[in-house]
CSV table of C-alpha atoms in Angstrom, one decimal:
chain,number,residue,atom,x,y,z
A,1,MET,CA,-31.0,63.9,-0.8
A,2,PRO,CA,-33.9,61.7,-1.8
A,3,TYR,CA,-36.2,60.8,1.1
A,4,ASP,CA,-35.3,57.3,2.4
A,5,LEU,CA,-38.3,55.0,2.8
A,6,THR,CA,-36.5,52.2,4.6
A,7,ASP,CA,-38.7,50.8,7.3
A,8,ARG,CA,-41.1,53.8,6.9
A,9,LEU,CA,-44.8,52.9,7.1
A,10,ALA,CA,-47.2,53.5,4.3
A,11,LEU,CA,-50.9,52.8,3.9
A,12,VAL,CA,-52.5,52.2,0.5
A,13,THR,CA,-56.2,52.0,-0.1
A,14,GLY,CA,-57.6,50.0,-3.0
A,15,ALA,CA,-54.4,48.0,-2.6
A,16,THR,CA,-55.3,44.7,-4.3
A,17,SER,CA,-55.5,45.7,-8.0
A,18,GLY,CA,-54.2,48.2,-10.5
A,19,ILE,CA,-52.5,51.3,-9.3
A,20,GLY,CA,-52.9,50.3,-5.6
A,21,ALA,CA,-51.2,46.9,-6.0
A,22,ALA,CA,-48.4,48.5,-8.1
A,23,CYS,CA,-47.9,51.1,-5.3
A,24,VAL,CA,-47.6,48.4,-2.7
A,25,ASP,CA,-45.0,46.6,-4.8
A,26,ALA,CA,-43.1,49.9,-5.4
A,27,LEU,CA,-43.1,51.0,-1.8
A,28,VAL,CA,-42.0,47.7,-0.5
A,29,GLY,CA,-39.3,47.6,-3.2
A,30,ALA,CA,-38.1,51.0,-1.8
A,31,GLY,CA,-37.8,49.5,1.7
A,32,ALA,CA,-41.1,50.6,3.2
A,33,ARG,CA,-43.6,48.5,5.1
A,34,VAL,CA,-47.2,48.8,3.9
A,35,VAL,CA,-50.7,48.5,5.4
A,36,ALA,CA,-52.6,47.3,2.4
A,37,ALA,CA,-56.3,48.2,2.7
A,38,ALA,CA,-59.0,46.8,0.4
A,39,ARG,CA,-62.3,44.9,0.2
A,40,ARG,CA,-61.2,41.5,-1.2
A,41,ALA,CA,-59.8,39.2,1.5
A,42,ASP,CA,-58.4,36.6,-0.9
A,43,ARG,CA,-56.4,39.2,-2.8
A,44,LEU,CA,-55.2,40.8,0.4
A,45,ASP,CA,-53.9,37.5,1.7
A,46,ALA,CA,-52.1,36.9,-1.6
A,47,LEU,CA,-50.5,40.3,-1.4
A,48,ALA,CA,-49.4,39.8,2.1
A,49,SER,CA,-47.9,36.4,1.3
A,50,ARG,CA,-46.0,37.9,-1.6
A,51,HIS,CA,-44.4,40.4,0.7
A,52,ALA,CA,-44.1,38.4,3.9
A,53,GLY,CA,-43.5,40.5,6.9
A,54,ARG,CA,-43.6,43.7,4.9
A,55,VAL,CA,-47.3,44.0,4.3
A,56,HIS,CA,-50.1,44.1,6.8
A,57,PRO,CA,-53.5,43.2,5.2
A,58,LEU,CA,-56.4,45.4,6.3
A,59,LEU,CA,-59.9,44.3,5.1
A,60,LEU,CA,-61.7,47.7,4.7
A,61,ASP,CA,-64.4,49.4,2.6
A,62,VAL,CA,-63.6,53.1,2.7
A,63,ARG,CA,-67.3,53.9,2.3
A,64,ASP,CA,-67.9,52.6,5.8
A,65,ARG,CA,-66.9,55.5,8.0
A,66,ALA,CA,-67.3,53.7,11.3
A,67,ALA,CA,-65.2,50.8,10.1
A,68,VAL,CA,-62.5,53.1,8.8
A,69,GLU,CA,-62.2,55.1,12.0
A,70,ALA,CA,-62.2,52.0,14.2
A,71,SER,CA,-59.7,50.0,12.0
A,72,LEU,CA,-57.2,52.8,11.7
A,73,ALA,CA,-57.4,53.6,15.4
A,74,THR,CA,-56.6,50.0,16.3
A,75,LEU,CA,-53.8,49.0,14.0
A,76,PRO,CA,-51.5,46.5,15.7
A,77,ALA,CA,-48.3,47.6,17.3
A,78,GLY,CA,-45.7,48.7,14.8
A,79,TRP,CA,-48.3,49.3,12.1
A,80,GLY,CA,-50.0,52.5,13.4
A,81,GLU,CA,-47.6,55.4,12.7
A,82,VAL,CA,-48.4,55.8,9.0
A,83,GLU,CA,-46.1,58.2,7.3
A,84,VAL,CA,-47.2,57.9,3.6
A,85,LEU,CA,-50.9,57.6,2.8
A,86,VAL,CA,-51.8,56.7,-0.8
A,87,ASN,CA,-55.5,57.4,-1.2
A,88,ASN,CA,-56.0,55.2,-4.3
A,89,ALA,CA,-59.5,53.6,-3.7
A,90,GLY,CA,-61.9,54.9,-6.3
A,91,LEU,CA,-64.0,54.0,-9.3
A,92,ALA,CA,-66.0,55.2,-12.3
A,93,LEU,CA,-69.4,53.8,-13.0
A,94,GLY,CA,-71.2,54.3,-16.3
A,95,ILE,CA,-70.7,56.6,-19.2
A,96,GLU,CA,-74.3,57.8,-19.7
A,97,PRO,CA,-75.0,61.5,-20.1
A,98,ALA,CA,-76.2,63.2,-16.9
A,99,GLN,CA,-79.9,63.1,-17.9
A,100,ARG,CA,-79.8,59.3,-18.2
A,101,ALA,CA,-77.2,58.4,-15.6
A,102,SER,CA,-77.9,56.4,-12.4
A,103,VAL,CA,-78.2,58.4,-9.2
A,104,ASP,CA,-77.2,55.3,-7.3
A,105,GLU,CA,-74.0,55.1,-9.4
A,106,TRP,CA,-73.3,58.8,-8.8
A,107,GLN,CA,-73.7,58.2,-5.0
A,108,THR,CA,-71.4,55.3,-5.0
A,109,MET,CA,-68.7,57.3,-6.8
A,110,ILE,CA,-69.1,60.2,-4.4
A,111,ASP,CA,-69.1,57.9,-1.3
A,112,THR,CA,-65.9,56.2,-2.5
A,113,ASN,CA,-63.9,58.8,-4.4
A,114,CYS,CA,-64.7,61.7,-2.0
A,115,THR,CA,-66.1,60.7,1.3
A,116,GLY,CA,-64.0,57.6,1.8
A,117,LEU,CA,-60.8,59.6,0.9
A,118,VAL,CA,-61.7,62.4,3.3
A,119,VAL,CA,-62.4,60.0,6.2
A,120,VAL,CA,-59.2,58.0,5.7
A,121,THR,CA,-57.2,61.2,5.5
A,122,ARG,CA,-58.8,62.8,8.5
A,123,ALA,CA,-58.1,59.6,10.6
A,124,LEU,CA,-54.4,59.6,9.8
A,125,LEU,CA,-53.5,63.3,9.4
A,126,PRO,CA,-53.3,64.3,13.1
A,127,GLY,CA,-50.7,61.6,13.8
A,128,MET,CA,-48.6,62.8,10.9
A,129,VAL,CA,-48.8,66.4,12.1
A,130,GLU,CA,-47.9,65.4,15.7
A,131,ARG,CA,-44.8,63.5,14.5
A,132,GLY,CA,-43.8,66.4,12.2
A,133,ARG,CA,-43.6,64.3,9.0
A,134,GLY,CA,-45.8,62.6,6.5
A,135,HIS,CA,-47.2,62.6,3.0
A,136,VAL,CA,-50.7,62.4,1.7
A,137,VAL,CA,-50.9,61.3,-1.9
A,138,ASN,CA,-54.3,61.4,-3.5
A,139,VAL,CA,-55.0,59.7,-6.8
A,140,ALA,CA,-57.1,62.0,-8.9
A,141,SER,CA,-57.4,62.0,-12.7
A,142,VAL,CA,-57.1,64.2,-15.7
A,143,ALA,CA,-60.9,63.8,-15.8
A,144,GLY,CA,-61.0,66.4,-12.9
A,145,THR,CA,-59.5,68.9,-15.3
A,146,TYR,CA,-60.7,68.0,-18.8
A,147,PRO,CA,-64.4,67.2,-19.1
A,148,TYR,CA,-65.7,64.7,-21.5
A,149,PRO,CA,-69.2,63.4,-22.4
A,150,GLY,CA,-70.3,60.9,-19.8
A,151,GLY,CA,-67.7,61.9,-17.3
A,152,ASN,CA,-70.1,64.0,-15.3
A,153,VAL,CA,-70.0,63.0,-11.6
A,154,TYR,CA,-66.8,60.9,-12.0
A,155,GLY,CA,-64.9,64.0,-13.3
A,156,ALA,CA,-66.5,66.1,-10.6
A,157,THR,CA,-65.2,63.7,-7.8
A,158,LYS,CA,-61.7,63.9,-9.2
A,159,ALA,CA,-61.8,67.7,-9.4
A,160,PHE,CA,-62.8,67.5,-5.7
A,161,VAL,CA,-59.8,65.3,-5.0
A,162,ARG,CA,-57.4,67.7,-6.7
A,163,GLN,CA,-58.8,70.8,-4.9
A,164,LEU,CA,-58.8,69.0,-1.5
A,165,THR,CA,-55.2,68.2,-2.0
A,166,LEU,CA,-54.3,71.8,-2.7
A,167,ASN,CA,-56.2,72.9,0.3
A,168,LEU,CA,-54.4,70.3,2.4
A,169,LYS,CA,-51.2,71.8,1.2
A,170,ALA,CA,-52.4,75.2,2.4
A,171,ASP,CA,-53.4,73.9,5.8
A,172,LEU,CA,-50.2,71.9,6.3
A,173,ILE,CA,-47.7,74.6,5.6
A,174,GLY,CA,-44.8,74.3,8.1
A,175,THR,CA,-46.0,71.1,9.7
A,176,GLY,CA,-43.5,68.8,7.8
A,177,VAL,CA,-46.5,67.0,6.2
A,178,ARG,CA,-46.7,67.1,2.4
A,179,ALA,CA,-49.7,66.7,0.0
A,180,THR,CA,-49.7,65.6,-3.6
A,181,SER,CA,-52.4,65.1,-6.3
A,182,ILE,CA,-51.5,62.4,-8.9
A,183,GLU,CA,-53.5,62.9,-12.0
A,184,PRO,CA,-53.2,60.1,-14.6
A,185,GLY,CA,-54.8,59.8,-18.0
A,186,MET,CA,-55.6,56.4,-19.5
A,187,VAL,CA,-54.3,53.6,-17.4
A,188,GLU,CA,-55.1,50.0,-18.3
A,189,THR,CA,-56.3,48.4,-15.1
A,190,GLU,CA,-59.7,47.0,-13.9
A,191,PHE,CA,-61.0,50.6,-14.1
A,192,SER,CA,-62.9,50.2,-17.4
A,193,LEU,CA,-64.1,46.7,-16.5
A,194,VAL,CA,-65.7,48.1,-13.4
A,195,ARG,CA,-67.1,51.1,-15.3
A,196,PHE,CA,-68.8,48.8,-17.8
A,197,SER,CA,-70.2,46.4,-15.2
A,198,GLY,CA,-67.8,43.6,-16.1
A,199,ASP,CA,-68.2,43.8,-19.9
A,200,ALA,CA,-64.7,42.8,-20.9
A,201,GLY,CA,-65.3,43.6,-24.6
A,202,LYS,CA,-66.3,47.2,-23.9
A,203,ALA,CA,-63.4,47.6,-21.5
A,204,LYS,CA,-60.9,46.3,-24.0
A,205,GLN,CA,-62.1,48.7,-26.7
A,206,VAL,CA,-61.2,51.7,-24.5
A,207,TYR,CA,-57.5,50.9,-25.0
A,208,GLN,CA,-57.7,49.5,-28.6
A,209,GLY,CA,-55.1,50.7,-31.0
A,210,MET,CA,-53.0,52.7,-28.5
A,211,GLN,CA,-50.6,52.1,-25.6
A,212,PRO,CA,-52.1,53.3,-22.3
A,213,LEU,CA,-50.2,53.8,-19.1
A,214,GLY,CA,-49.7,50.8,-16.9
A,215,PRO,CA,-50.3,50.8,-13.2
A,216,GLU,CA,-46.6,50.6,-12.7
A,217,ASP,CA,-46.1,53.9,-14.5
A,218,VAL,CA,-48.4,55.7,-12.0
A,219,ALA,CA,-46.8,53.9,-9.0
A,220,ASP,CA,-43.4,55.0,-10.3
A,221,ALA,CA,-44.6,58.6,-10.4
A,222,ILE,CA,-46.0,58.3,-6.8
A,223,LEU,CA,-42.8,56.8,-5.6
A,224,TRP,CA,-40.8,59.7,-7.1
A,225,CYS,CA,-43.0,62.2,-5.3
A,226,VAL,CA,-42.7,60.6,-1.9
A,227,THR,CA,-39.0,60.2,-2.2
A,228,ARG,CA,-38.2,63.9,-2.9
A,229,PRO,CA,-36.2,65.7,-0.2
A,230,PRO,CA,-38.4,66.7,2.7
A,231,HIS,CA,-38.4,70.4,1.7
A,232,VAL,CA,-39.9,69.6,-1.7
A,233,ASN,CA,-43.6,69.3,-2.2
A,234,VAL,CA,-45.0,68.1,-5.5
A,235,ASN,CA,-48.4,69.8,-5.5
A,236,ALA,CA,-49.9,68.1,-8.5
A,237,LEU,CA,-48.5,65.8,-11.1
A,238,GLU,CA,-50.4,65.0,-14.4
A,239,LEU,CA,-49.3,62.2,-16.7
A,240,MET,CA,-50.8,60.7,-19.8
A,241,PRO,CA,-49.8,58.2,-22.4
A,242,GLU,CA,-48.0,59.6,-25.4
A,243,ARG,CA,-51.0,58.7,-27.5
A,244,GLN,CA,-53.5,60.6,-25.4
A,245,ALA,CA,-54.0,64.4,-25.4
A,246,PHE,CA,-56.7,66.8,-24.3
A,247,SER,CA,-60.3,66.4,-25.1
A,248,PRO,CA,-61.6,68.5,-28.0
A,249,PHE,CA,-64.5,70.8,-27.5
A,250,ALA,CA,-67.8,69.0,-28.0
A,251,VAL,CA,-69.8,70.5,-30.9
A,252,LYS,CA,-73.3,69.5,-31.8
A,253,ARG,CA,-73.9,70.2,-35.5
A,254,GLY,CA,-77.1,70.1,-37.6
């Protein structure tokens, strides 16, 4: 039987745009209540208003370890026993080759995509294990498997996310807690807008002439994973648009 999410509690990071916002909508639609964590207060308020009584807004920057640990330890009554964690907060910055890339941008990606994810997971995991049920879903990327020019540290952070998820699975065997790595290809969200520092023209070119995935497609895949029967663990799930395939080998000629 599919796992029933009715009145179960989920927490989604990066919840106010793209895949995160779509996950909130999907989880609430399946009957769950959601702690929506993100950095933009106005968007959090709008999200909570749209799902009155079903979403608790949590203003949070996952890069701030002290704030993460304090906030998750002091969630209000009825909002603390998180059963489904969707670690979605993450970003890519720049597309320069490694020798010209910004170390500050590299550090921001590591702090958000790796350290932030680890801190949030570690804060919530003991409670899941103690209760004997839970699911950690980490949003990775095909960039963690298939390298491409300019992907350097972004791809490396997503490879970390995938491998951490598999190691969580190894540690959590027999606890009733599941772990899944979701690995999408091209998804049209604010991702490219952030990567190109707000240049809407460059961001639009990324998806020109093809149909990318939408955030709802990825949220649907996540919802499928977390609603499998409790004895089923989806270790990793990779999805791409029909018009995307694997990167060719880079060859320098001449």
